[in-house]
Amino acid sequence: MKAMVLYDREKPFRLEERPDPHPGPGEAVMRVRAAGVGLTLVNMRLGRMGGSLPRVMGHELAGEIVETGEGVTAISAGDRCAVYFYLTCGRCRWCRGGRETLCENFAGYVGGHRDGGFAEYVCLPAENFLPIPEGLSDEAAAVAADAVNTNWHCMRERARIGPDDAILLIGAGGGVGVHGVQVAKLFGARVIAADVSDEKLDLARRWGAEETINVRAVDDVAEEARRLTGGRGVDAAVDYVGHGETFTAAIDSLATSGRAVVIGVGTGEARFDPTVLVRTERIVTGSRHSTRAETIETMEMMARGAVEPVIGMRVPFTEVETIFDALKSETLLGRGALTYP
Ligand SMILES: [Zn+2]
């Protein structure tokens, strides 16, 4: 099979011919039909999420199962599946309790700690393949499995938003953020989108944001969010960027009892005053990806058209480098997508 292999974190992927994988016990092999590409992969490529080289990256995947290993009964050849990103144990208290992204025996990420899908085939534990519902395209299923399900978990379980809420999304024009706008609208919230360019803010507005903040055009994002809510502040703020500075703005923008949730993995430390938390019962927390159940729910919602994939760029998987370039220059609008032969 053809595969794009990373040997050096500073150098381009190498297109290689590799033997087709065959599943061991408990595993399955999928022919990859679609992949999504976003900022997580930039972090992963730099080694910020661990893992070793050489590596075939790519975790936001969908395709068709071609072979299953010994003992696999839940899926079979011919099934269309999306890939679950995390390698979890299935046995610890968090896995059994339906919060498997907190797994005590976490074994890492597809495409970081184990070869992923920037290749024609991917071999993974059978539990990492989730059947795609009728009516959902491969590309939409791939995007569901990271760019959308992350928002479903965040909005429902962590930000806990409702129809009476105003929510600030920092990085709303990015690949995860623009789907966050749509998911927040499902809960009926009023969305204030913040991002670094007018192009990204236009995109967020097109998908439902009522108000926008260009972070490069204002002195203080939190103050602007406060102004847009009549001085009250927002009921929830989600930070897709995750720098100390952006998350501090998220916390400072909150109304009484507001929730600040960080999703992005950036650098630096956020600041907050503990006495303000006491006085206002603000909640400062994080949101970690999505469970399998939430991923299935996400695909079902998307199959009904409740959330649509927003693809800003589409290239053959052998040209994935061009999407990384667009991500680095902050010019990609929405998600990048890969096509396969
Ligand atoms: Zn576990």
mmCIF file of C-alpha atoms and ligand atoms in Angstrom:
data_model
loop_
_atom_site.group_PDB
_atom_site.id
_atom_site.type_symbol
_atom_site.label_atom_id
_atom_site.label_comp_id
_atom_site.label_asym_id
_atom_site.label_seq_id
_atom_site.Cartn_x
_atom_site.Cartn_y
_atom_site.Cartn_z
ATOM 1 C CA MET A 1 0.000 0.000 0.000
ATOM 2 C CA LYS A 2 0.945 3.633 -0.339
ATOM 3 C CA ALA A 3 1.612 5.465 2.934
ATOM 4 C CA MET A 4 2.783 8.935 3.956
ATOM 5 C CA VAL A 5 5.424 8.308 6.622
ATOM 6 C CA LEU A 6 6.899 10.807 9.098
ATOM 7 C CA TYR A 7 10.575 10.131 9.899
ATOM 8 C CA ASP A 8 11.588 13.540 11.195
ATOM 9 C CA ARG A 9 9.294 16.038 12.974
ATOM 10 C CA GLU A 10 10.886 18.934 11.097
ATOM 11 C CA LYS A 11 10.798 17.349 7.645
ATOM 12 C CA PRO A 12 8.046 16.546 5.107
ATOM 13 C CA PHE A 13 6.218 13.198 5.022
ATOM 14 C CA ARG A 14 7.720 10.575 2.722
ATOM 15 C CA LEU A 15 5.500 8.701 0.295
ATOM 16 C CA GLU A 16 6.362 5.009 0.630
ATOM 17 C CA GLU A 17 5.260 1.635 -0.584
ATOM 18 C CA ARG A 18 4.577 -0.589 2.446
ATOM 19 C CA PRO A 19 3.161 -4.118 2.814
ATOM 20 C CA ASP A 20 -0.644 -4.195 3.247
ATOM 21 C CA PRO A 21 -1.448 -4.736 6.956
ATOM 22 C CA HIS A 22 -3.224 -7.869 8.217
ATOM 23 C CA PRO A 23 -5.126 -7.944 11.509
ATOM 24 C CA GLY A 24 -3.878 -9.793 14.585
ATOM 25 C CA PRO A 25 -6.317 -11.214 17.164
ATOM 26 C CA GLY A 26 -8.864 -8.586 18.190
ATOM 27 C CA GLU A 27 -7.909 -6.238 15.353
ATOM 28 C CA ALA A 28 -9.388 -5.183 12.036
ATOM 29 C CA VAL A 29 -8.092 -3.560 8.855
ATOM 30 C CA MET A 30 -9.977 -0.737 7.145
ATOM 31 C CA ARG A 31 -9.511 0.593 3.646
ATOM 32 C CA VAL A 32 -9.379 4.354 4.210
ATOM 33 C CA ARG A 33 -11.872 6.369 2.143
ATOM 34 C CA ALA A 34 -11.736 9.787 3.800
ATOM 35 C CA ALA A 35 -9.758 11.690 6.419
ATOM 36 C CA GLY A 36 -10.000 15.015 8.206
ATOM 37 C CA VAL A 37 -6.968 17.167 9.024
ATOM 38 C CA GLY A 38 -6.810 19.816 11.744
ATOM 39 C CA LEU A 39 -4.646 21.555 14.328
ATOM 40 C CA THR A 40 -4.374 18.492 16.603
ATOM 41 C CA LEU A 41 -2.212 16.914 13.929
ATOM 42 C CA VAL A 42 0.132 19.904 13.938
ATOM 43 C CA ASN A 43 0.622 19.417 17.698
ATOM 44 C CA MET A 44 0.997 15.685 17.304
ATOM 45 C CA ARG A 45 3.518 16.069 14.517
ATOM 46 C CA LEU A 46 5.647 18.297 16.763
ATOM 47 C CA GLY A 47 5.679 15.529 19.382
ATOM 48 C CA ARG A 48 3.584 17.479 21.938
ATOM 49 C CA MET A 49 1.265 14.504 22.377
ATOM 50 C CA GLY A 50 3.981 11.869 22.708
ATOM 51 C CA GLY A 51 4.380 8.933 20.348
ATOM 52 C CA SER A 52 7.362 7.713 18.375
ATOM 53 C CA LEU A 53 8.779 7.822 14.844
ATOM 54 C CA PRO A 54 8.644 6.662 12.120
ATOM 55 C CA ARG A 55 4.876 7.047 12.085
ATOM 56 C CA VAL A 56 1.925 7.059 9.705
ATOM 57 C CA MET A 57 -0.231 9.854 11.149
ATOM 58 C CA GLY A 58 -3.977 10.408 10.655
ATOM 59 C CA HIS A 59 -6.779 9.695 13.135
ATOM 60 C CA GLU A 60 -9.927 11.372 11.784
ATOM 61 C CA LEU A 61 -10.830 8.553 9.428
ATOM 62 C CA ALA A 62 -13.607 6.657 7.731
ATOM 63 C CA GLY A 63 -13.673 3.782 5.289
ATOM 64 C CA GLU A 64 -14.590 0.174 4.781
ATOM 65 C CA ILE A 65 -13.510 -2.845 6.823
ATOM 66 C CA VAL A 66 -11.695 -5.350 4.620
ATOM 67 C CA GLU A 67 -10.485 -7.968 7.098
ATOM 68 C CA THR A 68 -11.026 -8.865 10.762
ATOM 69 C CA GLY A 69 -8.757 -10.838 13.095
ATOM 70 C CA GLU A 70 -9.442 -13.765 15.382
ATOM 71 C CA GLY A 71 -12.145 -13.162 17.987
ATOM 72 C CA VAL A 72 -13.666 -10.086 16.329
ATOM 73 C CA THR A 73 -17.460 -10.344 16.217
ATOM 74 C CA ALA A 74 -18.789 -6.770 16.433
ATOM 75 C CA ILE A 75 -17.727 -5.738 12.925
ATOM 76 C CA SER A 76 -17.067 -7.587 9.687
ATOM 77 C CA ALA A 77 -15.664 -7.070 6.200
ATOM 78 C CA GLY A 78 -17.819 -4.708 4.163
ATOM 79 C CA ASP A 79 -18.914 -2.569 7.147
ATOM 80 C CA ARG A 80 -18.428 1.187 6.750
ATOM 81 C CA CYS A 81 -16.762 2.552 9.867
ATOM 82 C CA ALA A 82 -15.320 5.689 11.430
ATOM 83 C CA VAL A 83 -12.226 5.490 13.652
ATOM 84 C CA TYR A 84 -12.207 6.249 17.376
ATOM 85 C CA PHE A 85 -9.129 8.394 18.132
ATOM 86 C CA TYR A 86 -8.075 7.152 21.597
ATOM 87 C CA LEU A 87 -6.437 3.835 22.515
ATOM 88 C CA THR A 88 -8.214 2.940 25.763
ATOM 89 C CA CYS A 89 -8.173 -0.193 27.932
ATOM 90 C CA GLY A 90 -11.904 -0.896 28.197
ATOM 91 C CA ARG A 91 -11.486 -2.243 31.743
ATOM 92 C CA CYS A 92 -10.644 0.609 34.138
ATOM 93 C CA ARG A 93 -13.201 2.556 36.188
ATOM 94 C CA TRP A 94 -13.365 5.370 33.630
ATOM 95 C CA CYS A 95 -13.734 3.072 30.647
ATOM 96 C CA ARG A 96 -16.448 1.074 32.405
ATOM 97 C CA GLY A 97 -18.092 4.271 33.643
ATOM 98 C CA GLY A 98 -18.513 5.697 30.143
ATOM 99 C CA ARG A 99 -15.749 8.296 30.458
ATOM 100 C CA GLU A 100 -13.048 6.445 28.542
ATOM 101 C CA THR A 101 -11.089 9.535 27.518
ATOM 102 C CA LEU A 102 -9.890 9.570 31.153
ATOM 103 C CA CYS A 103 -8.641 5.946 30.889
ATOM 104 C CA GLU A 104 -6.120 5.001 33.599
ATOM 105 C CA ASN A 105 -4.236 2.746 31.192
ATOM 106 C CA PHE A 106 -4.330 5.146 28.262
ATOM 107 C CA ALA A 107 -2.159 3.765 25.458
ATOM 108 C CA GLY A 108 -2.071 6.911 23.345
ATOM 109 C CA TYR A 109 -3.502 8.152 20.075
ATOM 110 C CA VAL A 110 -4.198 6.616 16.694
ATOM 111 C CA GLY A 111 -1.618 8.173 14.391
ATOM 112 C CA GLY A 112 0.680 9.069 17.302
ATOM 113 C CA HIS A 113 1.335 5.865 19.232
ATOM 114 C CA ARG A 114 0.132 3.534 16.524
ATOM 115 C CA ASP A 115 -0.003 3.931 12.743
ATOM 116 C CA GLY A 116 -3.023 5.838 11.463
ATOM 117 C CA GLY A 117 -4.660 6.535 8.147
ATOM 118 C CA PHE A 118 -2.461 8.682 5.916
ATOM 119 C CA ALA A 119 -2.210 5.390 4.039
ATOM 120 C CA GLU A 120 -4.486 3.228 1.949
ATOM 121 C CA TYR A 121 -5.141 0.839 4.863
ATOM 122 C CA VAL A 122 -5.159 1.142 8.652
ATOM 123 C CA CYS A 123 -4.994 -1.720 11.189
ATOM 124 C CA LEU A 124 -6.416 -1.021 14.685
ATOM 125 C CA PRO A 125 -8.084 -2.747 17.637
ATOM 126 C CA ALA A 126 -11.607 -3.693 16.548
ATOM 127 C CA GLU A 127 -13.065 -1.485 19.341
ATOM 128 C CA ASN A 128 -11.646 1.536 17.525
ATOM 129 C CA PHE A 129 -14.000 1.047 14.584
ATOM 130 C CA LEU A 130 -17.513 2.485 14.927
ATOM 131 C CA PRO A 131 -20.165 1.717 12.276
ATOM 132 C CA ILE A 132 -21.327 4.676 10.170
ATOM 133 C CA PRO A 133 -25.114 5.162 10.072
ATOM 134 C CA GLU A 134 -27.075 5.065 6.821
ATOM 135 C CA GLY A 135 -27.040 8.335 4.910
ATOM 136 C CA LEU A 136 -23.756 9.734 6.274
ATOM 137 C CA SER A 137 -20.882 10.141 3.806
ATOM 138 C CA ASP A 138 -17.390 8.836 4.557
ATOM 139 C CA GLU A 139 -16.035 12.375 4.660
ATOM 140 C CA ALA A 140 -18.719 13.552 7.110
ATOM 141 C CA ALA A 141 -18.121 10.460 9.285
ATOM 142 C CA ALA A 142 -14.391 11.180 9.385
ATOM 143 C CA VAL A 143 -15.011 14.766 10.511
ATOM 144 C CA ALA A 144 -17.627 13.558 13.027
ATOM 145 C CA ALA A 145 -14.945 11.520 14.775
ATOM 146 C CA ASP A 146 -12.925 14.480 16.031
ATOM 147 C CA ALA A 147 -14.006 17.914 14.789
ATOM 148 C CA VAL A 148 -17.659 17.417 15.753
ATOM 149 C CA ASN A 149 -17.841 14.811 18.552
ATOM 150 C CA THR A 150 -15.380 16.896 20.614
ATOM 151 C CA ASN A 151 -17.982 19.676 20.590
ATOM 152 C CA TRP A 152 -20.870 17.370 21.422
ATOM 153 C CA HIS A 153 -19.042 16.213 24.568
ATOM 154 C CA CYS A 154 -17.946 19.750 25.441
ATOM 155 C CA MET A 155 -21.286 21.517 25.026
ATOM 156 C CA ARG A 156 -23.424 18.875 26.710
ATOM 157 C CA GLU A 157 -21.190 17.568 29.518
ATOM 158 C CA ARG A 158 -18.684 20.329 30.284
ATOM 159 C CA ALA A 159 -20.034 23.715 29.177
ATOM 160 C CA ARG A 160 -23.598 22.475 29.885
ATOM 161 C CA ILE A 161 -25.204 25.094 27.740
ATOM 162 C CA GLY A 162 -28.886 25.757 27.233
ATOM 163 C CA PRO A 163 -31.208 27.992 25.214
ATOM 164 C CA ASP A 164 -30.932 30.863 27.690
ATOM 165 C CA ASP A 165 -27.134 30.989 27.473
ATOM 166 C CA ALA A 166 -24.694 33.240 25.669
ATOM 167 C CA ILE A 167 -21.493 31.407 24.770
ATOM 168 C CA LEU A 168 -18.125 32.755 23.669
ATOM 169 C CA LEU A 169 -16.111 30.503 21.331
ATOM 170 C CA ILE A 170 -12.444 31.469 21.064
ATOM 171 C CA GLY A 171 -11.087 30.072 17.795
ATOM 172 C CA ALA A 172 -14.584 29.728 16.324
ATOM 173 C CA GLY A 173 -13.350 29.850 12.727
ATOM 174 C CA GLY A 174 -11.064 26.849 13.090
ATOM 175 C CA GLY A 175 -11.779 23.255 12.123
ATOM 176 C CA VAL A 176 -13.239 22.286 15.507
ATOM 177 C CA GLY A 177 -14.603 25.731 16.354
ATOM 178 C CA VAL A 178 -16.798 26.113 13.282
ATOM 179 C CA HIS A 179 -18.497 22.828 14.153
ATOM 180 C CA GLY A 180 -18.726 24.091 17.751
ATOM 181 C CA VAL A 181 -20.790 27.015 16.475
ATOM 182 C CA GLN A 182 -23.247 24.555 14.941
ATOM 183 C CA VAL A 183 -23.396 22.310 18.023
ATOM 184 C CA ALA A 184 -23.917 25.313 20.331
ATOM 185 C CA LYS A 185 -26.816 26.378 18.099
ATOM 186 C CA LEU A 186 -28.391 22.911 18.559
ATOM 187 C CA PHE A 187 -28.655 23.743 22.264
ATOM 188 C CA GLY A 188 -30.227 27.068 21.398
ATOM 189 C CA ALA A 189 -27.388 29.203 22.735
ATOM 190 C CA ARG A 190 -26.495 32.669 21.468
ATOM 191 C CA VAL A 191 -23.006 32.388 19.980
ATOM 192 C CA ILE A 192 -20.268 35.017 20.113
ATOM 193 C CA ALA A 193 -17.396 33.952 17.857
ATOM 194 C CA ALA A 194 -13.827 35.158 18.408
ATOM 195 C CA ASP A 195 -10.960 34.540 15.998
ATOM 196 C CA VAL A 196 -7.920 36.116 14.364
ATOM 197 C CA SER A 197 -9.257 37.112 10.928
ATOM 198 C CA ASP A 198 -12.411 38.495 9.335
ATOM 199 C CA GLU A 199 -12.471 35.501 6.942
ATOM 200 C CA LYS A 200 -12.688 33.102 9.879
ATOM 201 C CA LEU A 201 -15.325 35.242 11.583
ATOM 202 C CA ASP A 202 -17.399 35.375 8.379
ATOM 203 C CA LEU A 203 -17.275 31.590 8.305
ATOM 204 C CA ALA A 204 -18.444 31.379 11.939
ATOM 205 C CA ARG A 205 -21.256 33.814 11.166
ATOM 206 C CA ARG A 206 -22.302 31.772 8.128
ATOM 207 C CA TRP A 207 -22.743 28.740 10.410
ATOM 208 C CA GLY A 208 -24.771 30.544 13.013
ATOM 209 C CA ALA A 209 -22.696 32.910 15.168
ATOM 210 C CA GLU A 210 -24.724 36.022 16.088
ATOM 211 C CA GLU A 211 -21.788 38.200 17.091
ATOM 212 C CA THR A 212 -18.086 38.231 16.317
ATOM 213 C CA ILE A 213 -14.890 39.544 17.884
ATOM 214 C CA ASN A 214 -11.721 39.978 15.844
ATOM 215 C CA VAL A 215 -9.118 39.380 18.569
ATOM 216 C CA ARG A 216 -6.525 41.367 16.625
ATOM 217 C CA ALA A 217 -8.800 44.389 16.428
ATOM 218 C CA VAL A 218 -9.773 44.685 20.119
ATOM 219 C CA ASP A 219 -7.635 45.326 23.197
ATOM 220 C CA ASP A 220 -9.473 42.973 25.504
ATOM 221 C CA VAL A 221 -11.567 40.021 24.319
ATOM 222 C CA ALA A 222 -13.239 39.520 27.715
ATOM 223 C CA GLU A 223 -14.268 43.158 27.903
ATOM 224 C CA GLU A 224 -15.697 42.982 24.388
ATOM 225 C CA ALA A 225 -17.677 39.830 25.285
ATOM 226 C CA ARG A 226 -18.988 41.674 28.338
ATOM 227 C CA ARG A 227 -19.985 44.645 26.203
ATOM 228 C CA LEU A 228 -21.850 42.355 23.775
ATOM 229 C CA THR A 229 -23.820 40.860 26.673
ATOM 230 C CA GLY A 230 -24.867 44.158 28.201
ATOM 231 C CA GLY A 231 -22.150 43.980 30.850
ATOM 232 C CA ARG A 232 -23.297 40.606 32.178
ATOM 233 C CA GLY A 233 -20.656 38.316 30.682
ATOM 234 C CA VAL A 234 -21.165 34.948 28.964
ATOM 235 C CA ASP A 235 -22.641 31.832 30.548
ATOM 236 C CA ALA A 236 -19.967 29.676 28.953
ATOM 237 C CA ALA A 237 -16.695 30.264 27.136
ATOM 238 C CA VAL A 238 -14.940 27.556 25.147
ATOM 239 C CA ASP A 239 -11.284 28.010 24.262
ATOM 240 C CA TYR A 240 -10.224 26.052 21.164
ATOM 241 C CA VAL A 241 -6.749 27.608 21.210
ATOM 242 C CA GLY A 242 -5.645 26.794 24.761
ATOM 243 C CA HIS A 243 -2.909 29.363 25.334
ATOM 244 C CA GLY A 244 -2.593 30.920 28.795
ATOM 245 C CA GLU A 245 -3.688 34.223 27.319
ATOM 246 C CA THR A 246 -6.774 32.878 25.512
ATOM 247 C CA PHE A 247 -7.978 30.839 28.483
ATOM 248 C CA THR A 248 -7.504 33.807 30.807
ATOM 249 C CA ALA A 249 -9.768 35.776 28.441
ATOM 250 C CA ALA A 250 -12.301 32.920 28.555
ATOM 251 C CA ILE A 251 -12.378 32.997 32.374
ATOM 252 C CA ASP A 252 -12.553 36.800 32.538
ATOM 253 C CA SER A 253 -15.492 36.884 30.120
ATOM 254 C CA LEU A 254 -17.751 34.781 32.378
ATOM 255 C CA ALA A 255 -21.006 35.825 34.013
ATOM 256 C CA THR A 256 -21.947 34.642 37.495
ATOM 257 C CA SER A 257 -22.031 30.828 37.513
ATOM 258 C CA GLY A 258 -20.398 30.760 34.050
ATOM 259 C CA ARG A 259 -18.274 27.853 32.822
ATOM 260 C CA ALA A 260 -14.879 28.293 31.129
ATOM 261 C CA VAL A 261 -13.851 25.183 29.208
ATOM 262 C CA VAL A 262 -10.533 24.634 27.488
ATOM 263 C CA ILE A 263 -10.333 22.213 24.547
ATOM 264 C CA GLY A 264 -7.209 23.363 22.697
ATOM 265 C CA VAL A 265 -3.698 22.465 23.768
ATOM 266 C CA GLY A 266 -1.531 25.569 23.627
ATOM 267 C CA THR A 267 1.232 27.020 25.775
ATOM 268 C CA GLY A 268 1.466 29.294 28.811
ATOM 269 C CA GLU A 269 -0.542 29.530 32.012
ATOM 270 C CA ALA A 270 -3.940 31.093 32.619
ATOM 271 C CA ARG A 271 -4.526 33.473 35.534
ATOM 272 C CA PHE A 272 -7.566 33.807 37.717
ATOM 273 C CA ASP A 273 -8.443 35.199 41.097
ATOM 274 C CA PRO A 274 -9.735 32.466 43.468
ATOM 275 C CA THR A 275 -11.840 34.969 45.392
ATOM 276 C CA VAL A 276 -13.789 35.723 42.202
ATOM 277 C CA LEU A 277 -14.561 32.010 41.881
ATOM 278 C CA VAL A 278 -15.889 31.998 45.450
ATOM 279 C CA ARG A 279 -18.017 35.065 44.862
ATOM 280 C CA THR A 280 -19.428 33.986 41.485
ATOM 281 C CA GLU A 281 -19.287 30.161 41.498
ATOM 282 C CA ARG A 282 -17.639 30.252 38.100
ATOM 283 C CA ILE A 283 -16.377 26.874 36.903
ATOM 284 C CA VAL A 284 -12.965 26.524 35.259
ATOM 285 C CA THR A 285 -12.474 23.183 33.551
ATOM 286 C CA GLY A 286 -11.345 21.244 30.497
ATOM 287 C CA SER A 287 -13.007 18.946 28.008
ATOM 288 C CA ARG A 288 -11.256 15.878 26.670
ATOM 289 C CA HIS A 289 -12.330 14.625 23.246
ATOM 290 C CA SER A 290 -15.414 12.375 23.211
ATOM 291 C CA THR A 291 -16.531 8.917 24.228
ATOM 292 C CA ARG A 292 -17.469 6.204 21.740
ATOM 293 C CA ALA A 293 -21.137 6.666 22.628
ATOM 294 C CA GLU A 294 -20.880 10.406 21.946
ATOM 295 C CA THR A 295 -19.148 9.698 18.632
ATOM 296 C CA ILE A 296 -22.015 7.415 17.602
ATOM 297 C CA GLU A 297 -24.545 10.077 18.666
ATOM 298 C CA THR A 298 -22.614 12.670 16.664
ATOM 299 C CA MET A 299 -22.713 10.565 13.514
ATOM 300 C CA GLU A 300 -26.451 10.002 13.966
ATOM 301 C CA MET A 301 -27.056 13.752 14.353
ATOM 302 C CA MET A 302 -25.003 14.448 11.254
ATOM 303 C CA ALA A 303 -26.834 11.772 9.272
ATOM 304 C CA ARG A 304 -30.021 13.753 10.034
ATOM 305 C CA GLY A 305 -28.362 16.958 8.835
ATOM 306 C CA ALA A 306 -28.308 18.609 12.286
ATOM 307 C CA VAL A 307 -24.599 19.432 11.892
ATOM 308 C CA GLU A 308 -22.824 19.686 8.545
ATOM 309 C CA PRO A 309 -19.144 19.101 7.829
ATOM 310 C CA VAL A 310 -17.364 22.343 6.937
ATOM 311 C CA ILE A 311 -14.501 21.519 4.598
ATOM 312 C CA GLY A 312 -12.166 24.315 3.570
ATOM 313 C CA MET A 313 -9.719 22.341 1.479
ATOM 314 C CA ARG A 314 -9.686 18.899 -0.106
ATOM 315 C CA VAL A 315 -6.615 17.154 -1.561
ATOM 316 C CA PRO A 316 -5.424 13.584 -2.249
ATOM 317 C CA PHE A 317 -3.839 12.028 0.864
ATOM 318 C CA THR A 318 -0.434 12.042 -0.788
ATOM 319 C CA GLU A 319 -0.628 15.871 -0.783
ATOM 320 C CA VAL A 320 -1.465 16.201 2.927
ATOM 321 C CA GLU A 321 1.494 18.562 3.399
ATOM 322 C CA THR A 322 -0.422 21.370 1.675
ATOM 323 C CA ILE A 323 -3.086 21.226 4.407
ATOM 324 C CA PHE A 324 -0.412 21.402 7.121
ATOM 325 C CA ASP A 325 0.941 24.521 5.386
ATOM 326 C CA ALA A 326 -2.529 26.098 5.425
ATOM 327 C CA LEU A 327 -2.935 25.242 9.128
ATOM 328 C CA LYS A 328 0.420 26.773 10.004
ATOM 329 C CA SER A 329 -0.358 29.980 8.122
ATOM 330 C CA GLU A 330 -3.846 30.124 9.777
ATOM 331 C CA THR A 331 -5.520 30.337 6.368
ATOM 332 C CA LEU A 332 -7.526 27.094 6.402
ATOM 333 C CA LEU A 333 -11.239 27.836 6.763
ATOM 334 C CA GLY A 334 -12.929 24.867 8.457
ATOM 335 C CA ARG A 335 -11.534 21.370 8.230
ATOM 336 C CA GLY A 336 -9.040 19.995 5.741
ATOM 337 C CA ALA A 337 -10.068 16.760 4.055
ATOM 338 C CA LEU A 338 -8.155 14.011 2.264
ATOM 339 C CA THR A 339 -9.340 11.875 -0.610
ATOM 340 C CA TYR A 340 -8.190 8.324 -1.338
ATOM 341 C CA PRO A 341 -7.907 6.294 -4.539
HETATM 342 ZN ZN ZN B 1 -9.436 2.377 30.699
#
